């Protein structure tokens, strides 16, 4: 049997494989070392950017604080002046408040008298206006028959309650008396009572 | 040498670039951690300064208004002080009412000073009460009343009584109780 035909025979180029595989350079298209370096570089760059951003924020905050402090320092004399002015204002207004607390008018009497004259019906005559603890009593007479006098005074009372100047001053405006008195004929005496609102504290 | 340390040094020698990156990352991470802590403190300081600054700006904006208000308050307080009644100065106090009598042509037949109430707690002022009787025409009496209410001395009317002197005449009598603001 010839040597060439022997299937188990060694080829002419046969030799012992002496390579140390662990020490051979990589022959991959993208090396493991390259990939490792890329990952480490990416992480490092990311941390650099993050630290830079935090550093920028730190700088901005310091700048803003310095800016506010400068503005406050620049305006300090004016602020001190205004605060001094406020103290002075408190003292002056306390004086006014004390005066007002002592002589605060409950009613502007001359205005009230004028308003009564303005709203008074022609048939009505006012004889007295008295201010006592019970309220303001307006007494007078109406030269009308009793029915028309009652209607007139009822309407006048309503008019006073609804009047924009008189109404808000009083908690009650009422016709408290209507009589013929000692006289005769078409003369009826009346009494209107105005009760002031409680003074505000 | 510790085998673990030797292994670690070998690893560094094998991957020097990665080792350098790790060192830089750790260093930057430490700086970032420190800065984050500092930024929290700085943010709190900034908010405080901003609040103080905004309050200051508001104060400055209102400065001119406050200046005007102070001037008005000073003027009002000065007018009150200048027109305070001195209880013992009877002649001058009476002259105040008689001056109105002359101006309004009303008649002042009665003028009685009363004793100040002891209940006033104010350290600056006291109330000086008076009772008056005024007579005249409706216009004259009303003018006198208006002059008292709007005059320079602060007055509070505590009671009044208007009455016609005779049913058909134009004469009116006004009985008035009032308090003037006086010096303590």
Short mmCIF file of C-alpha atoms in Angstrom, two decimals:
data_model
loop_
_atom_site.label_atom_id
_atom_site.label_comp_id
_atom_site.label_asym_id
_atom_site.label_seq_id
_atom_site.Cartn_x
_atom_site.Cartn_y
_atom_site.Cartn_z
CA UNK A 1 0.00 0.00 0.00
CA UNK A 2 1.44 3.40 -1.01
CA UNK A 3 2.05 6.18 1.55
CA UNK A 4 -0.07 8.76 -0.33
CA UNK A 5 -3.09 6.60 -0.17
CA UNK A 6 -2.86 6.09 3.62
CA UNK A 7 -5.71 8.21 5.13
CA UNK A 8 -4.07 8.25 8.53
CA UNK A 9 -0.71 9.42 7.23
CA UNK A 10 0.72 12.93 8.11
CA UNK A 11 0.94 15.66 5.42
CA UNK A 12 4.22 17.10 4.22
CA UNK A 13 3.65 20.43 6.15
CA UNK A 14 2.91 18.91 9.49
CA UNK A 15 4.61 20.52 12.52
CA UNK A 16 4.10 20.84 16.26
CA UNK A 17 1.92 23.90 17.34
CA UNK A 18 4.15 25.84 19.73
CA UNK A 19 1.97 29.03 20.08
CA UNK A 20 1.25 30.41 23.61
CA UNK A 21 -2.37 31.34 22.97
CA UNK A 22 -2.77 33.52 26.11
CA UNK A 23 0.04 35.83 25.02
CA UNK A 24 -1.02 36.25 21.44
CA UNK A 25 -2.39 39.70 20.46
CA UNK A 26 -6.12 39.90 19.92
CA UNK A 27 -7.23 39.60 16.40
CA UNK A 28 -10.92 40.65 16.96
CA UNK A 29 -12.23 43.53 14.81
CA UNK A 30 -13.15 45.51 18.00
CA UNK A 31 -10.80 44.62 20.81
CA UNK A 32 -11.83 43.95 24.41
CA UNK A 33 -9.31 46.52 25.69
CA UNK A 34 -10.73 49.16 23.37
CA UNK A 35 -14.25 48.51 24.61
CA UNK A 36 -13.12 48.68 28.22
CA UNK A 37 -11.36 51.98 27.55
CA UNK A 38 -14.46 53.37 25.85
CA UNK A 39 -16.66 52.47 28.81
CA UNK A 40 -14.22 53.98 31.32
CA UNK A 41 -13.77 57.08 29.18
CA UNK A 42 -17.54 57.53 28.89
CA UNK A 43 -18.06 57.23 32.63
CA UNK A 44 -15.20 59.65 33.31
CA UNK A 45 -16.50 62.19 30.78
CA UNK A 46 -20.01 61.86 32.25
CA UNK A 47 -18.73 62.49 35.77
CA UNK A 48 -16.66 65.43 34.46
CA UNK A 49 -19.71 66.99 32.85
CA UNK A 50 -21.84 66.43 35.95
CA UNK A 51 -19.17 67.94 38.21
CA UNK A 52 -18.82 70.85 35.83
CA UNK A 53 -22.57 71.47 35.94
CA UNK A 54 -22.61 71.33 39.73
CA UNK A 55 -19.61 73.67 39.79
CA UNK A 56 -21.41 76.08 37.49
CA UNK A 57 -24.47 76.03 39.77
CA UNK A 58 -22.20 76.74 42.74
CA UNK A 59 -20.65 79.70 40.93
CA UNK A 60 -24.08 81.03 39.90
CA UNK A 61 -25.42 80.81 43.45
CA UNK A 62 -22.37 82.60 44.84
CA UNK A 63 -22.77 85.27 42.18
CA UNK A 64 -26.49 85.75 42.99
CA UNK A 65 -25.80 85.99 46.73
CA UNK A 66 -23.02 88.52 46.12
CA UNK A 67 -25.36 90.49 43.85
CA UNK A 68 -28.14 90.69 46.48
CA UNK A 69 -25.62 91.60 49.18
CA UNK A 70 -24.19 94.37 47.03
CA UNK A 71 -27.65 95.79 46.31
CA UNK A 72 -28.53 95.67 49.99
CA UNK A 73 -25.26 97.31 50.95
CA UNK A 74 -25.79 100.04 48.34
CA UNK A 75 -29.29 100.81 49.64
CA UNK A 76 -28.56 100.44 53.35
CA UNK A 77 -28.52 104.19 54.13
CA UNK A 78 -31.83 104.73 52.35
CA UNK A 79 -33.41 101.72 54.08
CA UNK A 80 -32.21 103.00 57.46
CA UNK A 81 -33.74 106.37 56.61
CA UNK A 82 -37.09 104.78 55.71
CA UNK A 83 -37.08 102.67 58.89
CA UNK A 84 -36.39 105.77 60.94
CA UNK A 85 -39.27 107.45 59.09
CA UNK A 86 -41.56 104.51 59.94
CA UNK A 87 -40.73 104.81 63.64
CA UNK A 88 -41.46 108.51 63.50
CA UNK A 89 -44.73 107.81 61.66
CA UNK A 90 -45.74 105.31 64.37
CA UNK A 91 -45.17 107.98 67.05
CA UNK A 92 -47.11 110.65 65.15
CA UNK A 93 -50.00 108.35 64.27
CA UNK A 94 -50.21 107.17 67.90
CA UNK A 95 -50.74 110.82 68.90
CA UNK A 96 -53.51 111.19 66.31
CA UNK A 97 -55.10 107.88 67.37
CA UNK A 98 -55.14 108.95 71.02
CA UNK A 99 -56.78 112.25 70.13
CA UNK A 100 -59.31 110.50 67.88
CA UNK A 101 -60.14 107.93 70.58
CA UNK A 102 -60.98 110.72 73.02
CA UNK A 103 -63.04 113.05 70.84
CA UNK A 104 -64.28 110.79 68.07
CA UNK A 105 -67.62 112.35 67.01
CA UNK A 106 -70.53 109.94 66.95
CA UNK A 107 -72.50 112.16 64.65
CA UNK A 108 -71.78 115.18 62.46
CA UNK A 109 -74.67 117.16 63.96
CA UNK A 110 -74.71 120.12 61.56
CA UNK A 111 -74.78 117.68 58.62
CA UNK A 112 -77.63 115.74 60.19
CA UNK A 113 -79.66 118.92 60.73
CA UNK A 114 -79.09 119.95 57.11
CA UNK A 115 -80.12 116.49 55.88
CA UNK A 116 -83.29 116.63 57.96
CA UNK A 117 -84.14 119.98 56.38
CA UNK A 118 -83.39 118.59 52.92
CA UNK A 119 -85.73 115.61 53.29
CA UNK A 120 -88.53 117.27 55.32
CA UNK A 121 -91.95 117.26 53.62
CA UNK A 122 -93.46 120.70 53.13
CA UNK A 123 -96.43 120.07 55.45
CA UNK A 124 -94.15 119.13 58.33
CA UNK A 125 -92.88 121.58 60.96
CA UNK A 126 -90.05 120.60 63.29
CA UNK A 127 -90.22 122.17 66.76
CA UNK A 128 -87.42 120.43 68.63
CA UNK A 129 -84.52 118.09 68.02
CA UNK A 130 -83.06 116.54 71.17
CA UNK A 131 -80.18 114.15 71.50
CA UNK A 132 -80.30 112.15 74.71
CA UNK A 133 -79.10 108.72 75.73
CA UNK A 134 -82.30 107.23 74.29
CA UNK A 135 -81.48 108.62 70.84
CA UNK A 136 -82.31 111.65 68.78
CA UNK A 137 -85.94 112.75 69.15
CA UNK A 138 -87.39 114.96 66.45
CA UNK A 139 -90.70 116.49 67.51
CA UNK A 140 -93.00 118.65 65.49
CA UNK A 141 -96.38 118.81 63.85
CA UNK A 142 -98.11 118.14 60.56
CA UNK A 143 -100.99 120.20 59.33
CA UNK A 144 -103.02 117.43 57.69
CA UNK A 145 -105.98 115.23 58.61
CA UNK A 146 -105.00 112.23 60.72
CA UNK A 147 -105.11 109.68 57.89
CA UNK A 148 -102.98 111.73 55.52
CA UNK A 149 -100.64 112.72 58.34
CA UNK A 150 -100.05 109.06 59.27
CA UNK A 151 -99.41 108.17 55.62
CA UNK A 152 -97.09 111.15 55.17
CA UNK A 153 -95.06 110.39 58.30
CA UNK A 154 -94.90 106.68 57.48
CA UNK A 155 -93.57 107.48 54.02
CA UNK A 156 -91.14 110.02 55.47
CA UNK A 157 -89.79 107.47 57.96
CA UNK A 158 -89.21 105.02 55.10
CA UNK A 159 -87.56 107.76 53.08
CA UNK A 160 -85.19 108.52 56.00
CA UNK A 161 -84.25 104.84 56.36
CA UNK A 162 -83.50 104.63 52.65
CA UNK A 163 -81.69 107.96 52.47
CA UNK A 164 -78.04 107.43 51.57
CA UNK A 165 -76.77 110.00 54.06
CA UNK A 166 -79.14 109.50 57.01
CA UNK A 167 -80.02 105.78 56.81
CA UNK A 168 -76.53 104.32 57.33
CA UNK A 169 -75.96 106.37 60.52
CA UNK A 170 -78.78 104.80 62.50
CA UNK A 171 -79.80 101.32 63.48
CA UNK A 172 -83.43 102.36 63.83
CA UNK A 173 -85.57 105.24 62.65
CA UNK A 174 -89.16 105.03 63.87
CA UNK A 175 -92.27 107.11 64.32
CA UNK A 176 -92.72 106.80 68.10
CA UNK A 177 -95.67 109.12 68.68
CA UNK A 178 -98.52 110.66 66.71
CA UNK A 179 -101.32 112.46 68.58
CA UNK A 180 -103.65 115.37 68.22
CA UNK A 181 -102.50 116.85 71.53
CA UNK A 182 -104.41 119.62 73.23
CA UNK A 183 -105.16 121.52 70.05
CA UNK A 184 -107.91 120.88 67.60
CA UNK A 185 -108.30 120.79 63.86
CA UNK A 186 -105.88 119.32 61.38
CA UNK A 187 -102.73 119.68 63.48
CA UNK A 188 -101.05 116.45 64.57
CA UNK A 189 -98.02 116.26 66.82
CA UNK A 190 -95.41 113.63 66.00
CA UNK A 191 -92.22 112.25 67.43
CA UNK A 192 -89.54 110.53 65.34
CA UNK A 193 -86.82 108.60 67.14
CA UNK A 194 -83.40 107.97 65.61
CA UNK A 195 -81.26 105.36 67.38
CA UNK A 196 -77.56 105.63 66.56
CA UNK A 197 -75.49 102.63 65.64
CA UNK A 198 -73.09 101.47 68.35
CA UNK A 199 -69.72 103.20 67.88
CA UNK A 200 -67.02 101.06 66.30
CA UNK A 201 -64.21 100.18 68.71
CA UNK B 1 3.69 41.48 49.50
CA UNK B 2 0.04 40.81 49.99
CA UNK B 3 -1.08 38.69 47.03
CA UNK B 4 -4.29 40.67 46.70
CA UNK B 5 -2.34 43.95 46.48
CA UNK B 6 0.06 42.40 44.04
CA UNK B 7 -2.87 41.33 41.90
CA UNK B 8 -4.32 44.84 42.07
CA UNK B 9 -1.02 46.45 41.06
CA UNK B 10 -0.75 44.02 38.20
CA UNK B 11 -4.24 44.95 37.08
CA UNK B 12 -3.33 48.65 37.15
CA UNK B 13 -0.21 47.97 35.16
CA UNK B 14 -2.21 46.00 32.67
CA UNK B 15 -4.97 48.67 32.28
CA UNK B 16 -3.24 52.03 33.05
CA UNK B 17 -5.77 54.08 31.08
CA UNK B 18 -8.72 52.56 32.91
CA UNK B 19 -6.93 53.07 36.21
CA UNK B 20 -6.35 56.71 35.41
CA UNK B 21 -10.01 57.14 34.41
CA UNK B 22 -11.11 55.52 37.67
CA UNK B 23 -8.91 57.84 39.72
CA UNK B 24 -10.24 60.91 37.87
CA UNK B 25 -13.85 59.71 38.22
CA UNK B 26 -13.45 59.13 41.96
CA UNK B 27 -11.81 62.51 42.41
CA UNK B 28 -14.52 64.32 40.44
CA UNK B 29 -17.24 62.34 42.21
CA UNK B 30 -15.82 63.51 45.55
CA UNK B 31 -15.73 67.12 44.35
CA UNK B 32 -19.31 66.82 43.02
CA UNK B 33 -20.52 65.35 46.30
CA UNK B 34 -18.88 68.23 48.21
CA UNK B 35 -20.34 70.81 45.81
CA UNK B 36 -23.85 69.35 46.02
CA UNK B 37 -23.73 69.74 49.81
CA UNK B 38 -22.41 73.27 49.46
CA UNK B 39 -25.06 74.15 46.84
CA UNK B 40 -27.84 73.19 49.25
CA UNK B 41 -26.42 75.58 51.85
CA UNK B 42 -25.86 78.29 49.24
CA UNK B 43 -29.43 77.91 47.94
CA UNK B 44 -30.77 78.46 51.48
CA UNK B 45 -28.56 81.55 51.84
CA UNK B 46 -29.63 82.81 48.40
CA UNK B 47 -33.31 82.44 49.29
CA UNK B 48 -32.76 84.37 52.52
CA UNK B 49 -30.91 87.14 50.70
CA UNK B 50 -33.56 87.24 47.96
CA UNK B 51 -36.32 87.54 50.56
CA UNK B 52 -34.45 90.30 52.39
CA UNK B 53 -33.65 92.01 49.09
CA UNK B 54 -37.24 91.89 47.85
CA UNK B 55 -38.47 93.27 51.18
CA UNK B 56 -35.88 96.03 50.81
CA UNK B 57 -37.04 96.82 47.28
CA UNK B 58 -40.67 96.97 48.42
CA UNK B 59 -39.60 99.31 51.22
CA UNK B 60 -37.70 101.49 48.76
CA UNK B 61 -40.62 101.59 46.31
CA UNK B 62 -42.96 102.74 49.12
CA UNK B 63 -40.39 105.22 50.41
CA UNK B 64 -41.78 108.28 48.70
CA UNK B 65 -45.35 107.43 49.74
CA UNK B 66 -44.20 106.93 53.31
CA UNK B 67 -42.41 110.27 53.19
CA UNK B 68 -45.68 111.94 52.12
CA UNK B 69 -47.66 110.04 54.77
CA UNK B 70 -45.19 111.04 57.45
CA UNK B 71 -45.44 114.67 56.36
CA UNK B 72 -49.25 114.45 56.51
CA UNK B 73 -49.16 112.74 59.93
CA UNK B 74 -46.70 115.35 61.25
CA UNK B 75 -48.91 118.15 59.96
CA UNK B 76 -52.05 116.59 61.51
CA UNK B 77 -50.29 115.99 64.84
CA UNK B 78 -48.91 119.55 64.79
CA UNK B 79 -52.38 120.97 64.15
CA UNK B 80 -53.80 118.94 67.02
CA UNK B 81 -50.98 120.02 69.36
CA UNK B 82 -51.28 123.68 68.35
CA UNK B 83 -55.00 123.72 69.07
CA UNK B 84 -55.13 121.87 72.36
CA UNK B 85 -57.19 123.48 75.07
CA UNK B 86 -55.50 124.31 78.36
CA UNK B 87 -58.20 123.71 80.93
CA UNK B 88 -57.09 126.45 83.28
CA UNK B 89 -56.86 129.08 80.55
CA UNK B 90 -60.52 130.08 80.86
CA UNK B 91 -60.32 133.43 79.06
CA UNK B 92 -58.68 132.03 75.96
CA UNK B 93 -61.07 129.08 75.89
CA UNK B 94 -64.09 131.37 76.15
CA UNK B 95 -62.63 133.60 73.43
CA UNK B 96 -62.63 130.60 71.09
CA UNK B 97 -66.45 130.40 71.35
CA UNK B 98 -67.03 134.16 71.35
CA UNK B 99 -65.02 134.39 68.15
CA UNK B 100 -67.62 132.13 66.51
CA UNK B 101 -70.38 134.27 68.01
CA UNK B 102 -68.93 137.28 66.24
CA UNK B 103 -68.43 135.43 62.96
CA UNK B 104 -71.88 133.81 62.79
CA UNK B 105 -73.90 136.63 64.44
CA UNK B 106 -75.53 134.04 66.70
CA UNK B 107 -75.79 134.88 70.40
CA UNK B 108 -74.07 132.91 73.10
CA UNK B 109 -75.94 133.73 76.32
CA UNK B 110 -74.54 130.80 78.29
CA UNK B 111 -71.10 129.21 78.33
CA UNK B 112 -70.10 126.94 81.20
CA UNK B 113 -66.83 125.07 81.46
CA UNK B 114 -67.12 121.76 83.33
CA UNK B 115 -64.54 119.60 85.08
CA UNK B 116 -62.55 117.13 82.99
CA UNK B 117 -63.47 113.48 83.51
CA UNK B 118 -60.88 111.65 85.59
CA UNK B 119 -61.35 108.43 83.62
CA UNK B 120 -59.21 109.51 80.63
CA UNK B 121 -56.28 107.16 80.27
CA UNK B 122 -54.44 109.08 77.57
CA UNK B 123 -50.98 110.30 78.57
CA UNK B 124 -51.09 113.21 76.15
CA UNK B 125 -54.63 114.56 76.14
CA UNK B 126 -57.69 115.18 78.26
CA UNK B 127 -61.29 116.03 77.46
CA UNK B 128 -62.45 119.49 78.52
CA UNK B 129 -66.27 119.60 78.64
CA UNK B 130 -68.47 122.64 78.07
CA UNK B 131 -72.16 123.41 77.97
CA UNK B 132 -73.38 126.22 75.75
CA UNK B 133 -76.61 127.88 74.81
CA UNK B 134 -76.74 129.50 71.41
CA UNK B 135 -79.63 131.48 70.04
CA UNK B 136 -80.41 133.20 66.78
CA UNK B 137 -81.96 132.44 63.45
CA UNK B 138 -81.71 128.95 62.01
CA UNK B 139 -78.83 130.03 59.73
CA UNK B 140 -76.93 131.72 62.53
CA UNK B 141 -77.27 128.83 64.96
CA UNK B 142 -76.43 126.27 62.29
CA UNK B 143 -73.36 128.28 61.27
CA UNK B 144 -72.21 128.39 64.90
CA UNK B 145 -72.66 124.62 65.22
CA UNK B 146 -70.82 124.01 61.93
CA UNK B 147 -67.97 126.28 63.07
CA UNK B 148 -67.59 124.28 66.27
CA UNK B 149 -67.63 120.96 64.44
CA UNK B 150 -65.14 121.99 61.76
CA UNK B 151 -63.08 124.46 63.78
CA UNK B 152 -59.39 124.03 64.56
CA UNK B 153 -60.01 122.63 68.05
CA UNK B 154 -61.16 119.03 68.04
CA UNK B 155 -64.66 118.86 69.48
CA UNK B 156 -67.06 116.03 70.21
CA UNK B 157 -70.72 116.92 70.69
CA UNK B 158 -72.15 114.69 73.40
CA UNK B 159 -75.70 116.07 73.52
CA UNK B 160 -77.76 118.77 71.92
CA UNK B 161 -81.25 120.20 71.89
CA UNK B 162 -82.66 122.39 69.15
CA UNK B 163 -85.89 124.19 69.96
CA UNK B 164 -87.90 127.01 68.48
CA UNK B 165 -88.15 129.95 70.87
CA UNK B 166 -91.74 130.68 69.90
CA UNK B 167 -94.06 128.70 67.63
CA UNK B 168 -94.39 131.33 64.95
CA UNK B 169 -91.03 133.09 65.14
CA UNK B 170 -87.77 132.30 63.32
CA UNK B 171 -85.71 132.24 66.52
CA UNK B 172 -83.98 129.01 67.51
CA UNK B 173 -82.19 128.00 70.68
CA UNK B 174 -79.51 125.33 70.73
CA UNK B 175 -78.36 123.74 73.99
CA UNK B 176 -75.07 122.03 73.39
CA UNK B 177 -72.86 119.78 75.47
CA UNK B 178 -69.44 119.16 74.00
CA UNK B 179 -65.92 118.13 74.82
CA UNK B 180 -62.81 119.84 73.47
CA UNK B 181 -59.48 118.08 73.26
CA UNK B 182 -57.16 119.50 75.88
CA UNK B 183 -53.55 119.26 76.99
CA UNK B 184 -52.79 116.96 79.91
#
